[in-house]
Short mmCIF file of C-alpha atoms and ligand atoms in Angstrom, two decimals:
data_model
loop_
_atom_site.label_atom_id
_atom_site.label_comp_id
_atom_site.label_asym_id
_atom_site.label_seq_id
_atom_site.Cartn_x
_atom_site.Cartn_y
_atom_site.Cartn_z
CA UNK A 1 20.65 -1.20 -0.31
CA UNK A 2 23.84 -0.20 -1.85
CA UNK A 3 24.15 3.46 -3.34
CA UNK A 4 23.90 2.55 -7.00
CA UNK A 5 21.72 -0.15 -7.38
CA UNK A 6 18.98 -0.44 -8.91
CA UNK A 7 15.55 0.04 -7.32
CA UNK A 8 13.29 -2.38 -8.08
CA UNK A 9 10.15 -2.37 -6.23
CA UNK A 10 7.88 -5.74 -6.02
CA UNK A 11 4.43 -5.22 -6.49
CA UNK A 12 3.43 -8.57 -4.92
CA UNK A 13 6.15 -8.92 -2.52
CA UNK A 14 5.71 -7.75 1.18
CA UNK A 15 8.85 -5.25 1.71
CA UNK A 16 8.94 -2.10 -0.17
CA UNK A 17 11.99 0.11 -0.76
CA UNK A 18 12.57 2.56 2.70
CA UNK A 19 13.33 5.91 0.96
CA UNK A 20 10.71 7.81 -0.90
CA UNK A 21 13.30 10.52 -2.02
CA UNK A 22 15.27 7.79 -3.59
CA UNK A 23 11.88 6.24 -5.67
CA UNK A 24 10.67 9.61 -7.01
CA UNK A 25 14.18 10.20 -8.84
CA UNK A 26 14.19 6.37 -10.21
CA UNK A 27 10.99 6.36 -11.60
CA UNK A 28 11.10 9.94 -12.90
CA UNK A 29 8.47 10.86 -10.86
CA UNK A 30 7.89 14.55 -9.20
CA UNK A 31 7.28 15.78 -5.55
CA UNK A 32 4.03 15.94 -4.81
CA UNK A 33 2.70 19.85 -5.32
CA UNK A 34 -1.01 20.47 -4.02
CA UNK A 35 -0.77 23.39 -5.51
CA UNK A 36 -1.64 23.09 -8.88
CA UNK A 37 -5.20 21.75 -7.87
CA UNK A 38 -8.47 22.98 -7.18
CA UNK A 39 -9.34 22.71 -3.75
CA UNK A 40 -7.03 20.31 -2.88
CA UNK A 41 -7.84 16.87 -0.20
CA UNK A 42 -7.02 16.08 2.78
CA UNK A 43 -4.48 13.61 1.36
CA UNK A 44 -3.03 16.68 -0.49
CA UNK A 45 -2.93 19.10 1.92
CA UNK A 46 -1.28 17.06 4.75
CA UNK A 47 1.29 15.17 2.14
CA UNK A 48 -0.21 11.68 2.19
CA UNK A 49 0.13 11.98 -1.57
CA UNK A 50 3.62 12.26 -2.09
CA UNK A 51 4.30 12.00 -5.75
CA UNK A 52 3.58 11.73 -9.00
CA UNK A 53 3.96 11.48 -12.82
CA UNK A 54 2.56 14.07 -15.39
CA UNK A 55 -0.02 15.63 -12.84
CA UNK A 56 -0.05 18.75 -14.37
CA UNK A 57 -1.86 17.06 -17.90
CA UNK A 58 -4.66 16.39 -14.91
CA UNK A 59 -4.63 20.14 -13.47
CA UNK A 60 -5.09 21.56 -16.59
CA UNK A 61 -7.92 18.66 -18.16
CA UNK A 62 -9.59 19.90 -14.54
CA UNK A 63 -9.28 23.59 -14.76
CA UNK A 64 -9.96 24.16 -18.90
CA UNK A 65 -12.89 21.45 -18.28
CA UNK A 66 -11.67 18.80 -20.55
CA UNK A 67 -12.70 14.98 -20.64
CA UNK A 68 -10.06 12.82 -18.25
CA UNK A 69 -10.40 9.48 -16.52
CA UNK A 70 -9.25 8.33 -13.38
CA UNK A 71 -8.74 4.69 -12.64
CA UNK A 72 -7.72 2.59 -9.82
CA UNK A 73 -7.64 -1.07 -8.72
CA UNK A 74 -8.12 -3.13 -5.64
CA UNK A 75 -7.65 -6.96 -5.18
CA UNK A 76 -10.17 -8.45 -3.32
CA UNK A 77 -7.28 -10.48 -1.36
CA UNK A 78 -9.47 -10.29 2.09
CA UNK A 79 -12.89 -9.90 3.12
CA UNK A 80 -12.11 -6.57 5.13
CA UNK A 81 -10.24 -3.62 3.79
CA UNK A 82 -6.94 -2.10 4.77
CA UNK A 83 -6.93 1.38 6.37
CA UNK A 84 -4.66 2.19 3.25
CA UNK A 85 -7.77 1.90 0.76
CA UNK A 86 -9.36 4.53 1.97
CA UNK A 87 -6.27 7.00 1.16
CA UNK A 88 -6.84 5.47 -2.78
CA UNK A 89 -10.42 6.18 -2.90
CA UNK A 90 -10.23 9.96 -1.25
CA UNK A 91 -8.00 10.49 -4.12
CA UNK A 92 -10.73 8.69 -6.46
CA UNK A 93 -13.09 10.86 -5.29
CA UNK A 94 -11.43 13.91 -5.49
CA UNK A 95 -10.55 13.64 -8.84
CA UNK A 96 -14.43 12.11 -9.47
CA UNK A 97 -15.65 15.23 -7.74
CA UNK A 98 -13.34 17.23 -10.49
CA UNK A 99 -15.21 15.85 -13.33
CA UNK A 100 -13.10 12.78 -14.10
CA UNK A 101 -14.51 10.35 -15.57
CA UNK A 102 -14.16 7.05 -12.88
CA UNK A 103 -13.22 3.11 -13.06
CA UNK A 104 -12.67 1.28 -9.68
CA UNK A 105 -11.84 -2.34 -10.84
CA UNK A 106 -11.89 -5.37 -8.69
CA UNK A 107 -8.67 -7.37 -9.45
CA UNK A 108 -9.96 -10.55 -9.19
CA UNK A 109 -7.82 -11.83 -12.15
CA UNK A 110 -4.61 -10.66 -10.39
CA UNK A 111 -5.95 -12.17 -6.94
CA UNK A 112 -6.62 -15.49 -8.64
CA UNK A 113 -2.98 -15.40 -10.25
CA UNK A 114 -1.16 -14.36 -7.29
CA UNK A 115 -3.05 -14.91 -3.88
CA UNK A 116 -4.76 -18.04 -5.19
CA UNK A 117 -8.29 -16.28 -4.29
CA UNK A 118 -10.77 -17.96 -6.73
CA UNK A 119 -12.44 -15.70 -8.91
CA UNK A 120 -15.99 -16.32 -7.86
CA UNK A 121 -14.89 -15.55 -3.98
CA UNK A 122 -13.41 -12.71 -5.33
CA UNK A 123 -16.76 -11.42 -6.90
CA UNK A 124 -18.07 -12.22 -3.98
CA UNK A 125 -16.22 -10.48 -1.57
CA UNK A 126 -16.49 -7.58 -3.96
CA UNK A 127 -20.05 -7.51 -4.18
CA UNK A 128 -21.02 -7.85 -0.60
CA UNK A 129 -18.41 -5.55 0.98
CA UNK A 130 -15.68 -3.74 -0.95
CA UNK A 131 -17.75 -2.06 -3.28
CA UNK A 132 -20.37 -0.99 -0.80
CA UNK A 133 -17.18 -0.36 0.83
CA UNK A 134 -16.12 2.40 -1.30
CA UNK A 135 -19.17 4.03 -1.64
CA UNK A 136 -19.28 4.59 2.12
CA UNK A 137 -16.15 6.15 1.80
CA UNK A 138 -17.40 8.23 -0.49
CA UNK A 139 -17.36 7.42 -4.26
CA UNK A 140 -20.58 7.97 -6.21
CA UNK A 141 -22.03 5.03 -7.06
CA UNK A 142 -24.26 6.11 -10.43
CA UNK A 143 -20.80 8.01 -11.94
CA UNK A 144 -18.42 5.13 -10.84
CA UNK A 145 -17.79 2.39 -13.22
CA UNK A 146 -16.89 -0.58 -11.20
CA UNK A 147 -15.96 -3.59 -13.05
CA UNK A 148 -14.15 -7.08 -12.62
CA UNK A 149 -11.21 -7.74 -14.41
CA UNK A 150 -12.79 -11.54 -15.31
CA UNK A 151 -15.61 -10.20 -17.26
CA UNK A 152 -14.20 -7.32 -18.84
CA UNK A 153 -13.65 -8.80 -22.48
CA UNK A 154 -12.15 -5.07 -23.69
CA UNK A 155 -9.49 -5.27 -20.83
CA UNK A 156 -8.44 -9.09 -21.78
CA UNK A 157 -8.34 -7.68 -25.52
CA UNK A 158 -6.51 -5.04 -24.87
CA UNK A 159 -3.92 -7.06 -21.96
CA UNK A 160 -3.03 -9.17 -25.63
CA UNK A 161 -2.00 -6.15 -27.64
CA UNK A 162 -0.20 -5.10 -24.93
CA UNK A 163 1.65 -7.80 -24.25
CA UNK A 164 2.97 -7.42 -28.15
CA UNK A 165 4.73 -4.17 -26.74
CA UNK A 166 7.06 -5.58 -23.94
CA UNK A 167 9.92 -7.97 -24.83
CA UNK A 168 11.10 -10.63 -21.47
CA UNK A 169 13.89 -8.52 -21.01
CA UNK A 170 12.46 -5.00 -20.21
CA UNK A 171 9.87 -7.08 -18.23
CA UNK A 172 12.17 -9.03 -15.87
CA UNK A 173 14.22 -5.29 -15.69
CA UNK A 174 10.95 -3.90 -14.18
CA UNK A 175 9.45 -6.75 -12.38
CA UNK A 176 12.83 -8.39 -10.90
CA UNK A 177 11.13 -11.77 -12.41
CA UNK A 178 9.12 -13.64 -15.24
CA UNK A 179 6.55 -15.55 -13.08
CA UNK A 180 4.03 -16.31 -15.41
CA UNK A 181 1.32 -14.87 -12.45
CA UNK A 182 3.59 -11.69 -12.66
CA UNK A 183 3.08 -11.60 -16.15
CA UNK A 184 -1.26 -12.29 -16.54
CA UNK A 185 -1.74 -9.69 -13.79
CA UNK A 186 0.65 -7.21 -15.04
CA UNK A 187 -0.42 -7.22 -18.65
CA UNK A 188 -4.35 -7.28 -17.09
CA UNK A 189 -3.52 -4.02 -15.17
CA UNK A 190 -2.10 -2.65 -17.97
CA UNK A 191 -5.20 -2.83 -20.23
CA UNK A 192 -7.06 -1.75 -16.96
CA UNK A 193 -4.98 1.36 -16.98
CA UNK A 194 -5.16 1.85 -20.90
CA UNK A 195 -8.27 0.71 -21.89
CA UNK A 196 -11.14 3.70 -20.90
CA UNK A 197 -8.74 5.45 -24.15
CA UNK A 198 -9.70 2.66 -26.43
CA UNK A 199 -12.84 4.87 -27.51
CA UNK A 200 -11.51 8.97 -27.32
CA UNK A 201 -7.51 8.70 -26.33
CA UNK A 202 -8.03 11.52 -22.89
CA UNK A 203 -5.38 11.82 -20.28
CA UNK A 204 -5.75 9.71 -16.94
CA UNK A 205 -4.58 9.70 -13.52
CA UNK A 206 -3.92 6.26 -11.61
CA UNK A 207 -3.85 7.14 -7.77
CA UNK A 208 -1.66 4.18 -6.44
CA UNK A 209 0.47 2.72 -3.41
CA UNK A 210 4.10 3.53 -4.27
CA UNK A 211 4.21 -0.32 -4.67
CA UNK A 212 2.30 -0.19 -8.01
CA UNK A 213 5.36 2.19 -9.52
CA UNK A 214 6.58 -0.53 -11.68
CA UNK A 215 3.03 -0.99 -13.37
CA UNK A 216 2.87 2.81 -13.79
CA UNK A 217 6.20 2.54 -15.65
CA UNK A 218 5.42 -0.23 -17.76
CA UNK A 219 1.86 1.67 -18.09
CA UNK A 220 3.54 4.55 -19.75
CA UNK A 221 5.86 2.90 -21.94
CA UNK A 222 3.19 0.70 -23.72
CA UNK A 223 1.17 3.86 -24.10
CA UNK A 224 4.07 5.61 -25.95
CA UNK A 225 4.52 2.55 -28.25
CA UNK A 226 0.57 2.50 -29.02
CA UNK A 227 0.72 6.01 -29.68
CA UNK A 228 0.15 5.64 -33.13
CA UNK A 229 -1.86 3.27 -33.67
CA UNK A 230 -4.48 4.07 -30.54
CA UNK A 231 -3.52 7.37 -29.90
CA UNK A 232 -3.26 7.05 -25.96
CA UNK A 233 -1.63 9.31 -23.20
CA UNK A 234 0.49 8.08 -20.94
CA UNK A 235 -1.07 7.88 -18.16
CA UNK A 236 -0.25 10.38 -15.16
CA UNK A 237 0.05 8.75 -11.86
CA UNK A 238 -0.10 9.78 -7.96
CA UNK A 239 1.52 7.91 -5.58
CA UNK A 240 0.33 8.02 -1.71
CA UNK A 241 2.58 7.10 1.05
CA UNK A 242 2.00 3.78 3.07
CA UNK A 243 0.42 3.02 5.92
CA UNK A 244 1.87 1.61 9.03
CA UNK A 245 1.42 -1.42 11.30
CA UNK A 246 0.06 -0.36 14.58
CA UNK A 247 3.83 -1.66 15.88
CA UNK A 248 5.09 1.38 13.55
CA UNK A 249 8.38 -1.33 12.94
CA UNK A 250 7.27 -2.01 9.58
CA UNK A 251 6.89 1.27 8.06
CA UNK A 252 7.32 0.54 4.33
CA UNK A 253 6.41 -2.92 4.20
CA UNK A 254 2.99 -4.08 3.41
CA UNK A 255 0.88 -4.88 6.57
CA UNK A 256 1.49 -8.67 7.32
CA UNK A 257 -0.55 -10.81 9.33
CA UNK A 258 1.58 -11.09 12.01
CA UNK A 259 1.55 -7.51 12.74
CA UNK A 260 -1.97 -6.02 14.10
CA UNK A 261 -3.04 -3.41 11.66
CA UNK A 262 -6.52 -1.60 12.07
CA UNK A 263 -9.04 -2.63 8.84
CA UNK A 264 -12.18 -1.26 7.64
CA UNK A 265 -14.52 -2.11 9.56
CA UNK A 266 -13.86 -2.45 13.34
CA UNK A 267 -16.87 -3.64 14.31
CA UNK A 268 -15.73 -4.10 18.05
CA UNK A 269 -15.13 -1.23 19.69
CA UNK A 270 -13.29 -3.07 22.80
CA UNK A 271 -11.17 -4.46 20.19
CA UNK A 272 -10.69 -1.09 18.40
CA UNK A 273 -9.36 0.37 21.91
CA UNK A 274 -7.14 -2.21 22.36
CA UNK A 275 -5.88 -2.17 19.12
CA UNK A 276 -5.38 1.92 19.91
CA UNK A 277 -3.96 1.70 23.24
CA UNK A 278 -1.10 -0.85 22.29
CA UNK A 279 -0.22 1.72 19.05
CA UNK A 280 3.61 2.46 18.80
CA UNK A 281 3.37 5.99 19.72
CA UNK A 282 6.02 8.88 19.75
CA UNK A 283 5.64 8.96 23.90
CA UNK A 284 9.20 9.57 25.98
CA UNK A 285 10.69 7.13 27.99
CA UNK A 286 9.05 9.11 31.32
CA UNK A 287 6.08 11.63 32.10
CA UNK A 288 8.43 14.04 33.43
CA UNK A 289 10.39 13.78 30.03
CA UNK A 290 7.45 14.12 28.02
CA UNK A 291 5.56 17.27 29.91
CA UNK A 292 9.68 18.63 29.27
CA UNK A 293 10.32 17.93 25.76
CA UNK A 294 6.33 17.09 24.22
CA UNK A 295 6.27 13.63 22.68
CA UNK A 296 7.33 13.09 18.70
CA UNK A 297 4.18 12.83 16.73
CA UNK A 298 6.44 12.22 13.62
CA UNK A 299 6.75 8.86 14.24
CA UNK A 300 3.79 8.26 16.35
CA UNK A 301 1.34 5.85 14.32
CA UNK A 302 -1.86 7.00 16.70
CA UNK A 303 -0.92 10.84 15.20
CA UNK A 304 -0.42 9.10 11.51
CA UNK A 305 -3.67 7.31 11.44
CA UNK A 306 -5.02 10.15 12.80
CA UNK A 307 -4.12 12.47 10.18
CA UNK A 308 -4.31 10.37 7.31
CA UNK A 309 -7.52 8.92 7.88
CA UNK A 310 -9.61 9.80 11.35
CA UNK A 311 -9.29 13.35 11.89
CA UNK A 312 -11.17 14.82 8.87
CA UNK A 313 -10.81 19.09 10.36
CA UNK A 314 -7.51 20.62 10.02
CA UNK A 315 -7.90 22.49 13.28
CA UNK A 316 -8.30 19.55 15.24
CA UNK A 317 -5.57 18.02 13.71
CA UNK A 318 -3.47 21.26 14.42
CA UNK A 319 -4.04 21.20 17.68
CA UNK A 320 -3.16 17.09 18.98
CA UNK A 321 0.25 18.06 17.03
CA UNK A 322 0.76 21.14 19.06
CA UNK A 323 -0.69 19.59 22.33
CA UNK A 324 1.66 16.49 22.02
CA UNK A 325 4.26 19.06 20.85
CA UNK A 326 3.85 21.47 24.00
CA UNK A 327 4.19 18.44 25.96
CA UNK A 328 0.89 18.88 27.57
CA UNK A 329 -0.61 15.57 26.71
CA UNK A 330 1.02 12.81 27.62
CA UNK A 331 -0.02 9.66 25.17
CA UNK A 332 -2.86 8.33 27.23
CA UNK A 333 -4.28 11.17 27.34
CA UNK A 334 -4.00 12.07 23.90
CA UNK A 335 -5.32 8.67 23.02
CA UNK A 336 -8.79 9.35 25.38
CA UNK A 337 -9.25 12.42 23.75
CA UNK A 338 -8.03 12.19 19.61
CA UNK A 339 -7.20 8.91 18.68
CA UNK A 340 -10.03 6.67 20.15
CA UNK A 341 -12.78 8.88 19.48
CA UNK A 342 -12.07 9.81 16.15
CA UNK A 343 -11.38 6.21 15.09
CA UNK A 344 -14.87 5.18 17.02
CA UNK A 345 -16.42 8.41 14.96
CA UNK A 346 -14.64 7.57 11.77
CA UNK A 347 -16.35 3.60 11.90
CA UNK A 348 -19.43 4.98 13.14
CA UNK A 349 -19.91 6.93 9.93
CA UNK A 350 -18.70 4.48 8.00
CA UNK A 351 -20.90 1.82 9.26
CA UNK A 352 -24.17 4.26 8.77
CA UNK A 353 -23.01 5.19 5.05
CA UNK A 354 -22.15 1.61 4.75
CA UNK A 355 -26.14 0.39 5.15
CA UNK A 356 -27.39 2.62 2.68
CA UNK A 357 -24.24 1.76 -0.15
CA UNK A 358 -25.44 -1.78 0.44
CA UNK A 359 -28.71 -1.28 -0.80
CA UNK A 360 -27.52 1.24 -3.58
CA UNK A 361 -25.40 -1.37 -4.71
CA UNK A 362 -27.89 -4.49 -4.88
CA UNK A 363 -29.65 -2.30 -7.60
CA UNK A 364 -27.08 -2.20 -9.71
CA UNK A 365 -25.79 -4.66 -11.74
CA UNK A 366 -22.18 -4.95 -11.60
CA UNK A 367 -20.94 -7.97 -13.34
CA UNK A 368 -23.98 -8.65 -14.60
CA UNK A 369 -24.07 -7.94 -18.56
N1 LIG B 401 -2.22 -4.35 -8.70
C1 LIG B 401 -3.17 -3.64 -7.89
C2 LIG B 401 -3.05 -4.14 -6.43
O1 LIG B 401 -2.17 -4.86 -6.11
C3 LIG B 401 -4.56 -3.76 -8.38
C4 LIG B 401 -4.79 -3.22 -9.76
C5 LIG B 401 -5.19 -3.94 -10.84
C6 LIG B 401 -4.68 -1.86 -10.22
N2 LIG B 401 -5.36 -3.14 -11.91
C7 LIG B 401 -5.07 -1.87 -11.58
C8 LIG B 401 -4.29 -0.68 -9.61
C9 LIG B 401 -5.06 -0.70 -12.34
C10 LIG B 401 -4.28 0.50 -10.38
C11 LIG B 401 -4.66 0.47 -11.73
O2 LIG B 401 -3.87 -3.86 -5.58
FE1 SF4 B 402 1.36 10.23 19.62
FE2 SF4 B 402 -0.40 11.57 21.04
FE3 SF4 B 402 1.69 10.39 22.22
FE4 SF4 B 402 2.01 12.53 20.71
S1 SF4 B 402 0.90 12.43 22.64
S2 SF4 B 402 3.25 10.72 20.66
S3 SF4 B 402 0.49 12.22 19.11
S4 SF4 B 402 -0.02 9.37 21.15
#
């Protein structure tokens, strides 16, 4: 990309722009800073998160105790989960667990419009795994609003009066196109976004892949422009770095289907230690070179997944750094004793929470009115 063009980042397309540094200045977005917040996540502490917009309206709603929502949603675009989803609802949590009042919606609208997934598989999917899903990981199911898109009449009242506030022009500047699909599921997600104001206007965080920037933008200027007549906040936004394909080549791009990419769940633990052994690692070309110079867990996707997801206790985490670091593990080993156990413990818990958040959820009756 040349110096001074313009970034424009796709939400639906599968690359994604290579230089966070670069993003957080275009969007007017800020470094990430943990330390304005309470007790601050794993995703926090070990810069998962990376950015955001406005966080400190969120600090201080958390620390003076003051009403805030925090919203965030997922298409149901496969019947598994990507690693990735579990980074957005740690961040869900953590602000649930700090009060904020919480909306997970499935985006079966936008999944119709743009991955052709009809709505009712969409519920279905939904109902059977991802939301289970993301109670498993953690979200509480009685203080978690979950609701789809299709059956939310406030959200497709609210996507029309937004759609008043845009004119083709500033859309195609922040979308790259008009596609009419672009346009249904952007103006959905922005009532998403908007719409828990609609009764008391409070501020709200949207914890979001970088690739949702564009929404946030548009997000934020439709709030402005409603100001007076609804009263909203913009809403504040924090942005969480991607996940890699187990190749590690495509860093910033969304995981395709060519590439092998661990999901939630692994059901097969042969399959799991495959997937684990043939990881793009941060190894050197010999042993010799590696017991010299230690191996380069920057860029090692075992040591990413590791600490973004698997390995929950800083210490632990501390110490695979300094032990592939020191040199004194050489990958395999390293894999035996971090990365393949704590991705077999991190599905093994899942898979026990994930019983239970089945039943939970076939008492409740989402998408039922
Ligand atoms: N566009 C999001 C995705 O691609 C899903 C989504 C819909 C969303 N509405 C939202 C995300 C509101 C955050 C806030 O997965
Ligand atoms: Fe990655 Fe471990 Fe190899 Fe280091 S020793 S590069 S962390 S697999």
């Amino acid at each position: 990309m040349e110096k001074n063009e313009k970034v424009i980042v796709d939400p639906w397309g599968k690359e994604l722009v290579q230089d966070y540094t670069r993003l957080i200045k275009e969007f007017g977005m800020k470094a990430f800073d943990a330390s304005i917040f309470p007790h601050p996540n794993l995703q926090m502490r070990r810069g998962v998160n990376f950015g955001g917009q406005d966080l400190d309206l969120i600090a201080k709603a958390i620390n003076d105790a003051k009403p805030f929502y925090c919203l965030t949603g997922i298409m149901p675009s496969s019947e598994k989960i990507h690693l990735g989803t579990e980074t957005v609802i740690q961040n869900v949590k953590y602000f649930q667990d700090m009060g904020a009042k919480t909306y997970v919606l499935i985006a079966d609208v936008e999944s119709q419009a743009t991955r052709q997934v009809p709505i009712e598989e969409g519920k279905r999917r939904a109902l059977e795994f991802h939301i289970p899903a993301y109670i498993a990981l953690g979200l509480d199911a009685k203080k978690t609003n979950f609701y789809f898109q299709s059956e939310n009449k406030a959200v497709s009242n609210l996507a029309a009066v937004c759609a008043q506030k845009v004119t083709e022009n500033e859309f195609r500047a922040i979308y790259g196109s008009v596609h009419p699909a672009k346009v249904i599921s952007a103006f959905t997600q922005m009532a998403d976004i908007l719409h828990p104001q609609l009764g008391e206007p409070m501020p709200g965080v949207i914890p979001v892949g970088i690739d949702q920037a564009p929404h946030i933008r548009m997000a934020r200027d439709i709030a402005r422009r409603l100001h007076t007549e609804y009263g909203f906040f913009a809403p504040s936004a924090i942005y969480h770095k991607y996940t890699s394909a187990l190749d590690g080549s495509f860093k910033m791009s969304k995981s395709s289907d060519e590439i092998g990419k661990v999901e939630i769940p692994e059901n097969d633990p042969k399959a799991l230690e495959k997937k684990i052994n043939k990881a793009f690692t941060g190894g050197r070309v010999t042993k010799e070179e590696q017991r010299a110079k230690g191996g380069q867990p920057e860029i090692c996707v075992v040591f990413e997944y590791c600490q973004n997801h698997f390995i929950k206790d800083d210490n632990t985490l501390k110490n695979m750094f300094e032990e592939c670091k020191g040199g004194k593990n050489l990958c395999g080993e390293c894999k035996a004793k971090y990365g393949l156990p704590y991705a077999k413990k991190f599905f093994e818990e899942f898979n026990e929470k994930f019983m239970n958040a089945k039943k939970e959820v076939a008492k409740m009756n989402i998408g039922k009115e």
